[in-house]
PDB file of C-alpha atoms in Angstrom:
ATOM      1  CA  MET A   1      15.069 -24.811   1.503  1.00 70.00           C
ATOM      2  CA  PHE A   2      11.826 -23.612  -0.044  1.00 71.00           C
ATOM      3  CA  GLU A   3      10.134 -26.966   0.498  1.00 85.00           C
ATOM      4  CA  SER A   4      10.901 -26.824   4.220  1.00 86.00           C
ATOM      5  CA  LEU A   5       9.458 -23.307   4.418  1.00 78.00           C
ATOM      6  CA  VAL A   6       6.211 -24.416   2.763  1.00 81.00           C
ATOM      7  CA  LYS A   7       6.081 -27.494   4.981  1.00 87.00           C
ATOM      8  CA  ASP A   8       6.604 -25.406   8.127  1.00 84.00           C
ATOM      9  CA  PHE A   9       4.006 -22.862   7.050  1.00 80.00           C
ATOM     10  CA  GLU A  10       1.439 -25.607   6.446  1.00 85.00           C
ATOM     11  CA  LYS A  11       2.221 -27.079   9.863  1.00 87.00           C
ATOM     12  CA  TYR A  12       2.440 -23.882  11.942  1.00 86.00           C
ATOM     13  CA  HIS A  13       0.338 -21.232  10.192  1.00 81.00           C
ATOM     14  CA  THR A  14      -2.522 -21.615  12.674  1.00 87.00           C
ATOM     15  CA  LEU A  15      -0.091 -20.819  15.501  1.00 88.00           C
ATOM     16  CA  LEU A  16       1.133 -17.547  13.986  1.00 84.00           C
ATOM     17  CA  ASP A  17      -0.215 -14.385  15.554  1.00 86.00           C
ATOM     18  CA  ALA A  18      -1.768 -11.508  13.613  1.00 85.00           C
ATOM     19  CA  ASN A  19       1.445  -9.462  13.521  1.00 86.00           C
ATOM     20  CA  GLN A  20       3.457 -12.384  12.156  1.00 88.00           C
ATOM     21  CA  LEU A  21       0.884 -12.985   9.409  1.00 85.00           C
ATOM     22  CA  ALA A  22       0.756  -9.256   8.614  1.00 85.00           C
ATOM     23  CA  ALA A  23       4.568  -9.199   8.330  1.00 86.00           C
ATOM     24  CA  MET A  24       4.383 -12.040   5.813  1.00 87.00           C
ATOM     25  CA  CYS A  25       1.766 -10.090   3.824  1.00 88.00           C
ATOM     26  CA  GLY A  26       4.135  -7.108   3.852  1.00 89.00           C
ATOM     27  CA  ALA A  27       6.969  -9.169   2.411  1.00 91.00           C
ATOM     28  CA  PHE A  28       4.678 -10.699  -0.204  1.00 92.00           C
ATOM     29  CA  GLY A  29       3.154  -7.293  -0.967  1.00 93.00           C
ATOM     30  CA  GLU A  30       6.511  -5.828  -1.962  1.00 95.00           C
ATOM     31  CA  GLN A  31       7.144  -8.710  -4.353  1.00 95.00           C
ATOM     32  CA  ILE A  32       3.595  -8.611  -5.772  1.00 95.00           C
ATOM     33  CA  LEU A  33       3.762  -4.892  -6.570  1.00 96.00           C
ATOM     34  CA  CYS A  34       7.257  -5.093  -8.048  1.00 95.00           C
ATOM     35  CA  GLU A  35       6.214  -7.966 -10.281  1.00 95.00           C
ATOM     36  CA  SER A  36       2.890  -6.382 -11.255  1.00 95.00           C
ATOM     37  CA  PHE A  37       4.320  -2.946 -12.101  1.00 93.00           C
ATOM     38  CA  GLY A  38       7.750  -3.955 -13.416  1.00 92.00           C
ATOM     39  CA  TRP A  39       9.559  -2.292 -10.534  1.00 95.00           C
ATOM     40  CA  THR A  40      12.995  -3.400  -9.333  1.00 95.00           C
ATOM     41  CA  LYS A  41      12.942  -4.636  -5.732  1.00 96.00           C
ATOM     42  CA  ILE A  42      15.672  -2.991  -3.684  1.00 94.00           C
ATOM     43  CA  ASP A  43      16.185  -2.765   0.043  1.00 86.00           C
ATOM     44  CA  ALA A  44      17.432   0.782   0.477  1.00 89.00           C
ATOM     45  CA  ASP A  45      17.219   3.293   3.297  1.00 90.00           C
ATOM     46  CA  GLY A  46      13.708   4.712   3.047  1.00 90.00           C
ATOM     47  CA  TYR A  47      12.379   2.929  -0.032  1.00 94.00           C
ATOM     48  CA  ASP A  48      11.736  -0.581  -1.336  1.00 95.00           C
ATOM     49  CA  ALA A  49      11.678  -0.356  -5.126  1.00 96.00           C
ATOM     50  CA  ILE A  50      12.830   1.560  -8.176  1.00 95.00           C
ATOM     51  CA  ALA A  51      10.167   2.338 -10.770  1.00 94.00           C
ATOM     52  CA  PRO A  52      11.219   3.249 -14.297  1.00 90.00           C
ATOM     53  CA  ILE A  53       9.748   6.460 -15.691  1.00 88.00           C
ATOM     54  CA  TYR A  54       8.991   6.425 -19.398  1.00 83.00           C
ATOM     55  CA  GLU A  55       8.279   9.187 -21.833  1.00 82.00           C
ATOM     56  CA  SER A  56       4.663   9.231 -22.893  1.00 80.00           C
ATOM     57  CA  VAL A  57       2.839  10.539 -25.910  1.00 82.00           C
ATOM     58  CA  GLY A  58      -0.838  11.288 -25.512  1.00 80.00           C
ATOM     59  CA  GLY A  59      -0.860   9.488 -22.172  1.00 74.00           C
ATOM     60  CA  VAL A  60       0.589   6.290 -23.645  1.00 78.00           C
ATOM     61  CA  ALA A  61       3.914   5.185 -22.136  1.00 74.00           C
ATOM     62  CA  MET A  62       6.714   4.515 -24.576  1.00 79.00           C
ATOM     63  CA  PRO A  63       8.642   1.630 -22.931  1.00 77.00           C
ATOM     64  CA  ASN A  64      11.656   2.110 -25.175  1.00 80.00           C
ATOM     65  CA  LYS A  65      12.038   5.754 -24.004  1.00 83.00           C
ATOM     66  CA  LYS A  66      13.097   5.555 -20.347  1.00 80.00           C
ATOM     67  CA  ILE A  67      13.679   9.057 -18.985  1.00 86.00           C
ATOM     68  CA  GLY A  68      14.272   8.400 -15.292  1.00 88.00           C
ATOM     69  CA  GLU A  69      13.520   6.455 -12.160  1.00 93.00           C
ATOM     70  CA  ALA A  70      11.399   6.959  -9.071  1.00 94.00           C
ATOM     71  CA  LYS A  71      11.995   5.610  -5.574  1.00 95.00           C
ATOM     72  CA  VAL A  72       8.953   3.816  -4.177  1.00 96.00           C
ATOM     73  CA  GLU A  73       8.259   3.012  -0.535  1.00 95.00           C
ATOM     74  CA  ILE A  74       5.805   0.097  -0.243  1.00 96.00           C
ATOM     75  CA  LYS A  75       3.412  -0.395   2.660  1.00 94.00           C
ATOM     76  CA  THR A  76       1.055  -3.359   2.797  1.00 93.00           C
ATOM     77  CA  MET A  77      -2.057  -3.383   4.959  1.00 91.00           C
ATOM     78  CA  SER A  78      -3.839  -6.647   5.707  1.00 89.00           C
ATOM     79  CA  GLY A  79      -6.888  -7.743   7.608  1.00 84.00           C
ATOM     80  CA  PHE A  80      -4.802  -9.747  10.065  1.00 85.00           C
ATOM     81  CA  THR A  81      -4.229  -6.840  12.415  1.00 81.00           C
ATOM     82  CA  ASN A  82      -7.187  -5.117  13.997  1.00 80.00           C
ATOM     83  CA  THR A  83      -6.263  -1.618  12.817  1.00 84.00           C
ATOM     84  CA  ASN A  84      -6.853   0.749   9.933  1.00 87.00           C
ATOM     85  CA  VAL A  85      -3.808   2.848  10.826  1.00 84.00           C
ATOM     86  CA  LEU A  86      -1.014   2.942   8.267  1.00 88.00           C
ATOM     87  CA  ALA A  87       2.335   1.981   9.816  1.00 86.00           C
ATOM     88  CA  TYR A  88       4.262   4.993   8.535  1.00 85.00           C
ATOM     89  CA  SER A  89       6.642   7.456  10.170  1.00 85.00           C
ATOM     90  CA  SER A  90       7.209  10.809   8.482  1.00 84.00           C
ATOM     91  CA  SER A  91      10.297  11.442  10.589  1.00 84.00           C
ATOM     92  CA  ALA A  92      11.891   8.196   9.354  1.00 87.00           C
ATOM     93  CA  LYS A  93      10.723   8.281   5.721  1.00 84.00           C
ATOM     94  CA  ALA A  94      10.229  11.906   4.638  1.00 82.00           C
ATOM     95  CA  GLY A  95      12.434  12.903   1.727  1.00 90.00           C
ATOM     96  CA  LYS A  96      13.738   9.386   1.067  1.00 93.00           C
ATOM     97  CA  TYR A  97      11.286   8.283  -1.638  1.00 94.00           C
ATOM     98  CA  ASP A  98       9.209   9.748  -4.464  1.00 95.00           C
ATOM     99  CA  TYR A  99       5.998   7.696  -4.136  1.00 96.00           C
ATOM    100  CA  LEU A 100       4.319   5.694  -1.402  1.00 95.00           C
ATOM    101  CA  ALA A 101       2.569   2.583  -2.713  1.00 96.00           C
ATOM    102  CA  ILE A 102      -0.106   1.349  -0.329  1.00 95.00           C
ATOM    103  CA  PHE A 103      -1.251  -2.205  -1.042  1.00 96.00           C
ATOM    104  CA  MET A 104      -4.473  -3.362   0.600  1.00 92.00           C
ATOM    105  CA  TYR A 105      -3.563  -7.049   0.538  1.00 92.00           C
ATOM    106  CA  HIS A 106      -6.927  -8.710   1.071  1.00 89.00           C
ATOM    107  CA  GLU A 107      -8.883  -6.183  -0.996  1.00 91.00           C
ATOM    108  CA  ASN A 108      -6.297  -6.390  -3.807  1.00 93.00           C
ATOM    109  CA  ARG A 109      -6.244  -2.602  -4.148  1.00 94.00           C
ATOM    110  CA  VAL A 110      -3.275  -0.288  -4.632  1.00 96.00           C
ATOM    111  CA  SER A 111      -2.668   3.431  -4.477  1.00 96.00           C
ATOM    112  CA  VAL A 112       0.570   5.143  -5.518  1.00 97.00           C
ATOM    113  CA  ILE A 113       0.696   8.495  -3.735  1.00 95.00           C
ATOM    114  CA  PRO A 114       3.242  11.262  -4.443  1.00 96.00           C
ATOM    115  CA  HIS A 115       5.561  11.824  -1.479  1.00 95.00           C
ATOM    116  CA  ASP A 116       5.066  15.582  -1.236  1.00 94.00           C
ATOM    117  CA  GLU A 117       1.276  15.382  -1.260  1.00 95.00           C
ATOM    118  CA  LEU A 118       1.288  12.718   1.464  1.00 94.00           C
ATOM    119  CA  GLU A 119       3.676  14.679   3.666  1.00 93.00           C
ATOM    120  CA  GLU A 120       1.645  17.858   3.183  1.00 93.00           C
ATOM    121  CA  LEU A 121      -1.494  16.024   4.303  1.00 92.00           C
ATOM    122  CA  LEU A 122       0.159  14.388   7.311  1.00 91.00           C
ATOM    123  CA  SER A 123       1.673  17.711   8.447  1.00 90.00           C
ATOM    124  CA  GLN A 124      -1.810  19.189   8.952  1.00 90.00           C
ATOM    125  CA  PRO A 125      -3.018  19.290  12.557  1.00 88.00           C
ATOM    126  CA  ASN A 126      -5.306  16.457  13.664  1.00 84.00           C
ATOM    127  CA  THR A 127      -4.738  14.425  10.500  1.00 82.00           C
ATOM    128  CA  GLY A 128      -4.220  10.776  11.275  1.00 83.00           C
ATOM    129  CA  LYS A 129      -2.980   7.826   9.260  1.00 90.00           C
ATOM    130  CA  THR A 130      -6.266   5.940   9.114  1.00 87.00           C
ATOM    131  CA  ILE A 131      -7.290   4.212   5.890  1.00 88.00           C
ATOM    132  CA  ASN A 132     -10.719   2.606   5.922  1.00 85.00           C
ATOM    133  CA  LEU A 133     -12.097   1.716   2.507  1.00 84.00           C
ATOM    134  CA  ASN A 134     -15.467   0.591   3.916  1.00 80.00           C
ATOM    135  CA  PRO A 135     -16.432   2.752   6.900  1.00 78.00           C
ATOM    136  CA  THR A 136     -19.854   2.415   8.434  1.00 75.00           C
ATOM    137  CA  PRO A 137     -22.337   5.229   7.841  1.00 74.00           C
ATOM    138  CA  LYS A 138     -22.459   8.000  10.412  1.00 70.00           C
ATOM    139  CA  VAL A 139     -24.795   7.784  13.382  1.00 71.00           C
ATOM    140  CA  VAL A 140     -26.455  11.093  14.231  1.00 69.00           C
ATOM    141  CA  PHE A 141     -28.498  11.416  17.423  1.00 74.00           C
ATOM    142  CA  GLY A 142     -28.691   7.640  17.708  1.00 73.00           C
ATOM    143  CA  ARG A 143     -29.897   7.104  14.136  1.00 74.00           C
ATOM    144  CA  GLN A 144     -27.851   5.641  11.352  1.00 72.00           C
ATOM    145  CA  THR A 145     -27.648   7.824   8.267  1.00 72.00           C
ATOM    146  CA  ASP A 146     -26.531   7.122   4.707  1.00 74.00           C
ATOM    147  CA  THR A 147     -23.650   9.577   5.148  1.00 75.00           C
ATOM    148  CA  ILE A 148     -20.216   7.990   4.861  1.00 79.00           C
ATOM    149  CA  VAL A 149     -17.237  10.021   5.998  1.00 81.00           C
ATOM    150  CA  TYR A 150     -13.773   9.007   4.804  1.00 86.00           C
ATOM    151  CA  SER A 151     -10.578  10.054   6.533  1.00 88.00           C
ATOM    152  CA  PRO A 152      -8.327  12.482   4.620  1.00 91.00           C
ATOM    153  CA  LEU A 153      -5.781   9.691   4.025  1.00 93.00           C
ATOM    154  CA  THR A 154      -8.497   7.379   2.679  1.00 93.00           C
ATOM    155  CA  GLU A 155      -9.565  10.128   0.266  1.00 93.00           C
ATOM    156  CA  LEU A 156      -5.939  10.502  -0.861  1.00 94.00           C
ATOM    157  CA  PHE A 157      -5.793   6.720  -1.362  1.00 94.00           C
ATOM    158  CA  PHE A 158      -8.871   6.914  -3.615  1.00 94.00           C
ATOM    159  CA  LYS A 159      -7.423   9.876  -5.562  1.00 96.00           C
ATOM    160  CA  TYR A 160      -4.317   7.892  -6.583  1.00 96.00           C
ATOM    161  CA  GLU A 161      -5.776   4.393  -6.621  1.00 95.00           C
ATOM    162  CA  VAL A 162      -4.640   2.220  -9.518  1.00 95.00           C
ATOM    163  CA  LYS A 163      -7.911   1.340 -11.196  1.00 94.00           C
ATOM    164  CA  ASN A 164      -8.413  -2.279 -12.259  1.00 91.00           C
ATOM    165  CA  PHE A 165      -5.215  -3.424 -10.511  1.00 93.00           C
ATOM    166  CA  LYS A 166      -4.366  -7.012 -11.404  1.00 90.00           C
ATOM    167  CA  ARG A 167      -1.704  -9.134  -9.793  1.00 87.00           C
ATOM    168  CA  ASN A 168       0.684 -10.871 -12.153  1.00 79.00           C
ATOM    169  CA  GLY A 169       0.624 -14.632 -11.945  1.00 62.00           C
TER     170      GLY A 169
END
């Protein structure tokens, strides 16, 4: 079965549209994060993975001292679609997970954001779901400045970004 999938992908990948390629990145992204962080992949209502929570001493996790689990919703963003808007619905997801992991597929960057902080941000008026890691500097009165303005969600991404993220394998 797998061989036929690879064969078909090699044959038809140039015919796939941006949304189809982005959907593939989303499926791969879930697997990549679960493998990289040691999460258990699960397809549940409102979340995609279970992350073990370990006791820590001095900031060092003690893997033999599991004290709980966290539900993680995983969203993957790729460069295939021409948007910086996170595909996320508070009405469908709120209260169903503990952390939202956002994986920027082509940049190989990850942020793991606490549910309550994300929902608090998104409940504020005029706050969108835009994440742009490399915005262009502001233009003021027709002149480009050195001022870069990040969206509130991009700033939250940076706050919880996993530094030096490395894919397994």
